[in-house]
Structure formats: structure tokens, C-alpha cells
CSV table of C-alpha atoms in Angstrom, one decimal:
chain,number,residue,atom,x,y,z
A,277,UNK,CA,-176.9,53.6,-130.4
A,278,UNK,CA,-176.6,54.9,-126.7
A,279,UNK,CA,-179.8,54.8,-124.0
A,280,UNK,CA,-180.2,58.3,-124.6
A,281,UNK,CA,-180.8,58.0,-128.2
A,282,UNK,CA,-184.2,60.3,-129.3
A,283,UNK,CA,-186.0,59.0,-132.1
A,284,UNK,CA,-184.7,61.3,-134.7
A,285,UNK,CA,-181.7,60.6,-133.9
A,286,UNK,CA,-182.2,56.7,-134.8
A,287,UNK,CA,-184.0,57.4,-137.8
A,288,UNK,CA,-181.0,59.7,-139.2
A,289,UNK,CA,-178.5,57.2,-138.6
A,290,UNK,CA,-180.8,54.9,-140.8
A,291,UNK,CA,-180.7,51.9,-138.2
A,292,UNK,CA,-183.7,49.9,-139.3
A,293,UNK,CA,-186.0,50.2,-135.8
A,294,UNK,CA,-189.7,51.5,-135.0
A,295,UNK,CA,-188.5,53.0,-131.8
A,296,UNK,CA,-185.5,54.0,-129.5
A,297,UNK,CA,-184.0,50.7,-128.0
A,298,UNK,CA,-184.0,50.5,-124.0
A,299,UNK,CA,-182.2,48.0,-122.8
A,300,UNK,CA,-183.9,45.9,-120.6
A,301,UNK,CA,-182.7,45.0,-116.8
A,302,UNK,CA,-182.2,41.3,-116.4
A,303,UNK,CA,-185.5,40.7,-114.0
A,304,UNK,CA,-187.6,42.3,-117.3
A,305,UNK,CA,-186.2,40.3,-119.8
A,306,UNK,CA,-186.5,37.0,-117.7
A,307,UNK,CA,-190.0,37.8,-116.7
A,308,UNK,CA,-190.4,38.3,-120.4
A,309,UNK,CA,-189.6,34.8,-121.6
A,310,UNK,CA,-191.1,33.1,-118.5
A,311,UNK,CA,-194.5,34.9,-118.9
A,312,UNK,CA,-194.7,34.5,-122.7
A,313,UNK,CA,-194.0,30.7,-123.2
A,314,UNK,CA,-195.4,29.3,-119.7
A,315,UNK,CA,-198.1,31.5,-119.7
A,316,UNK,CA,-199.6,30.1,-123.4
A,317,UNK,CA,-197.5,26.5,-121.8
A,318,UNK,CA,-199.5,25.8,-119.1
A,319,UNK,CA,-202.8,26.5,-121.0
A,320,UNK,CA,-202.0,23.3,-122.8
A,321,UNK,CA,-200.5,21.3,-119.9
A,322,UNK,CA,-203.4,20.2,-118.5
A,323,UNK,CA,-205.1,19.1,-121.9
A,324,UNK,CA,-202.4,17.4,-123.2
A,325,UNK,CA,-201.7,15.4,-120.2
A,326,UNK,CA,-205.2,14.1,-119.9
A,327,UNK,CA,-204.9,12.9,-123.2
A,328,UNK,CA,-201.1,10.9,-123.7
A,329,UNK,CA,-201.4,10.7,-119.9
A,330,UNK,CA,-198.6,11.6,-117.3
A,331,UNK,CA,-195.1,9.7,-118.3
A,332,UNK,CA,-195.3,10.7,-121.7
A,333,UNK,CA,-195.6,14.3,-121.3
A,334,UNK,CA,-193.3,14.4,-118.4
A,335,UNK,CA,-190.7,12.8,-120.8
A,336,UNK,CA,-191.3,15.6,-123.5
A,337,UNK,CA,-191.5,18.5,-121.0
A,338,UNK,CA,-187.6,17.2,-120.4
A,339,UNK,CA,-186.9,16.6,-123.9
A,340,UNK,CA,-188.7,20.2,-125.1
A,341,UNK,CA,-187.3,22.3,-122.1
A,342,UNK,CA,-183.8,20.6,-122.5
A,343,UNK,CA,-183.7,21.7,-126.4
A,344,UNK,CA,-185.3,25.4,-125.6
A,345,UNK,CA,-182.5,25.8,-122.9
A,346,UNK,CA,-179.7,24.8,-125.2
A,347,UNK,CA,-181.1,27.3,-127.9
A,348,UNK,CA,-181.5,29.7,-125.4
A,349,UNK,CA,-177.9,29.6,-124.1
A,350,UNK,CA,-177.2,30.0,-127.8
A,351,UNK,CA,-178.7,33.1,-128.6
A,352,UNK,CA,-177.5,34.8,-125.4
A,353,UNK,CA,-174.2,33.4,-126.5
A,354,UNK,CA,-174.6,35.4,-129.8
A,355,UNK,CA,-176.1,38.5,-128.3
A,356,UNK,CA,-173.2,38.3,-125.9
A,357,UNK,CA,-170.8,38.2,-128.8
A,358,UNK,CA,-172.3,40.8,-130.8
A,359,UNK,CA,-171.5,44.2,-130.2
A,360,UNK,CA,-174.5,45.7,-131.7
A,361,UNK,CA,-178.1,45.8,-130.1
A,362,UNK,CA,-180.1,43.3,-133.0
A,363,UNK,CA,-183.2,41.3,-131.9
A,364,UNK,CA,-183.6,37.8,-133.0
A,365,UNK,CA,-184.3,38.4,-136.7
A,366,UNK,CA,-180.8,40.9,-136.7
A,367,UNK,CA,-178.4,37.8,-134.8
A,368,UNK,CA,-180.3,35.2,-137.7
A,369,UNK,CA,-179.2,37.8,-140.6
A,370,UNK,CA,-176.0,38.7,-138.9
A,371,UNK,CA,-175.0,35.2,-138.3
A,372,UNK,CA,-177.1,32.9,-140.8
A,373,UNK,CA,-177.9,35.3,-143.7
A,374,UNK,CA,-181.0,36.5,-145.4
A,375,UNK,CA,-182.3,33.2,-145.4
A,376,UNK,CA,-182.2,32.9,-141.5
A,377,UNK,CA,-183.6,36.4,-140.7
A,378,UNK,CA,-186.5,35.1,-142.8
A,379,UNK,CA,-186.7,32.0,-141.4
A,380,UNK,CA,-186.5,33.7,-137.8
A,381,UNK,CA,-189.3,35.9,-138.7
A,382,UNK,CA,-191.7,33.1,-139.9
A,383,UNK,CA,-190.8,31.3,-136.9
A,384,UNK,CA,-191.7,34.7,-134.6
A,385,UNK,CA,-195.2,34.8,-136.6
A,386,UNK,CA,-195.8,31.5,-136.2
A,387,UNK,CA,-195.0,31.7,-132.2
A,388,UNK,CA,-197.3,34.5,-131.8
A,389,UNK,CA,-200.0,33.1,-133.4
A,390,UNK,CA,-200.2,30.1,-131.3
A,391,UNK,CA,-199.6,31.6,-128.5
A,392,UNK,CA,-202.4,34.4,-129.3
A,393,UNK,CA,-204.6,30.9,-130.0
A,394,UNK,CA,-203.7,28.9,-126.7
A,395,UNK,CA,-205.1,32.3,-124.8
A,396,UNK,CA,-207.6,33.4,-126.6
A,397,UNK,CA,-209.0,29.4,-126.0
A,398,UNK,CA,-208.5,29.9,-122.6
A,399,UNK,CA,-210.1,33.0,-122.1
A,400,UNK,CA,-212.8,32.4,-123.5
A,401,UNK,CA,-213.3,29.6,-121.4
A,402,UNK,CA,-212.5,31.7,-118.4
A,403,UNK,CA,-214.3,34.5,-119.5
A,404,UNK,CA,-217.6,32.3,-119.9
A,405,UNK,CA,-217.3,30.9,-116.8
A,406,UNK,CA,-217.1,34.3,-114.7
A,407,UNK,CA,-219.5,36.0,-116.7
A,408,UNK,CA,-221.7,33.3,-118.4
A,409,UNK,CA,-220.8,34.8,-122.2
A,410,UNK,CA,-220.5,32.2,-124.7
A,411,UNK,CA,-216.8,30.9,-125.1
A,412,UNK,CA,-216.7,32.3,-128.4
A,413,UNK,CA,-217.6,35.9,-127.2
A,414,UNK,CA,-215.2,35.4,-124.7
A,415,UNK,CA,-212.4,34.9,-127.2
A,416,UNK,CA,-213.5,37.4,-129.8
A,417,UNK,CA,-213.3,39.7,-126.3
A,418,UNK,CA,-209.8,38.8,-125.6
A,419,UNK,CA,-208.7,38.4,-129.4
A,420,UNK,CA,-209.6,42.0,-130.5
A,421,UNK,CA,-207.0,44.2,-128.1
A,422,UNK,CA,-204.3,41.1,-128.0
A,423,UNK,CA,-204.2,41.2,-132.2
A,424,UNK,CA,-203.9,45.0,-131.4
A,425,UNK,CA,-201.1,44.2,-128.8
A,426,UNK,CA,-199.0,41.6,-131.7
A,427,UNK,CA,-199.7,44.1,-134.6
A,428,UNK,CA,-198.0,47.6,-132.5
A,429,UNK,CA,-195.3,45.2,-131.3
């Protein structure tokens, strides 16, 4: 599928795919991954270390980023590989089968969820502090167009 692919075109050539791909510079799809996982990360940063205290979560952060770096380097590795333009679930079905696009899918959900959870916390928080609503308002405020944001894609 080229850059210049219209919509009609995709759906014709029955590639399984909601819209046209783009593909994305390098600065997008770094700022991407950074802004997704230490965004809903650092939420939890401070809670968790007041609660194992500094040296153990200071070894885990190393353990945790160590293992999301080698995974990482894996799935570029893949993408690299792979001559076709497949997101995560497409490399798991190519490469593992049915049973790892599935898996990979579940594991997407799951991600999203918790990550929709850290924030939602947090805003609420945040937006009770700023504007003295309860927390729970506060995440009901944040929760309604982020849910909208996860369900579109």
C-alpha cells in the first residue's frame, strides 16, 4: 500500500484496516511510545516509591526498562524485517500465529485500560485540586472523551 493510498482504494484491495496508513516520521513515533508509557509511568512513580521505598523501585525500574528495551528492539527488528506495513497484532499473527495476534490484542486492551486508569486517577486528583470538584467528578470528566479517544483508535 503506497502513502498516497485513498481509502477506497485500501478497502478494494481487501487489506484489513480502518483507514489509509501514514507512515509516521521517526520524532512521531518516539514521542508516541515516550508519551504513552511515561506519561501513565510517572503517575505511579511517586506512589509506588513511597510505598517499597527508593532501592527497590530503582532496581525494578532497571529490571522493567531493561526487559521493555529488549522487546522493543525485537519488534523493530520484526517490522524491519517485514516488508509489509502490519501493527503489532499483524507482526504477532505473521510471526507467532493466530494465537499471538490474539494474545497481542488482549495484551493492547489490557495496556490501555491501565493506562486510561493511572490517568483518569490522576486527573481527577489534579482536576480537584485546580478547580475544587470532587476527585471522582474529575475522573468521570477526564474518563468520558479519553474512552471516546481508545474506542475511535
Amino acid at each position: 500500500m503506497s502513502e498516497h493510498s485513498t481509502f477506497s482504494s485500501v478497502l478494494t484491495s481487501r487489506e484489513r484496516t480502518a483507514v489509509p496508513a501514514k507512515s509516521l516520521s521517526f520524532v512521531e513515533g518516539v514521542s508516541m511510545i515516550v508519551g504513552t508509557n511515561i506519561g501513565a509511568g510517572v503517575l505511579s512513580i511517586a506512589y509506588a516509591s513511597s510505598k517499597a521505598g527508593f532501592l527497590p523501585l530503582l532496581f525494578w525500574l532497571v529490571v522493567v526498562g531493561s526487559l521493555t528495551t529488549i522487546t522493543m528492539l525485537y519488534v523493530a527488528e520484526s517490522t524491519l524485517r517485514t516488508r509489509k506495513h502490519l501493527q503489532l497484532s499483524g507482526l504477532s499473527h505473521r510471526y507467532v500465529g493466530r494465537f499471538g495476534a490474539l494474545m497481542m490484542f488482549l495484551s493492547v486492551c489490557v495496556n490501555s485500560i491501565g493506562a486510561l486508569t493511572a490517568y483518569m486517577t490522576g486527573s481527577g486528583k489534579l482536576l480537584h485540586s485546580l478547580f475544587g470538584i470532587s476527585p471522582a467528578l474529575g475522573s468521570a470528566l477526564f474518563f468520558i472523551p479519553a474512552a471516546g479517544v481508545l474506542y475511535l483508535g
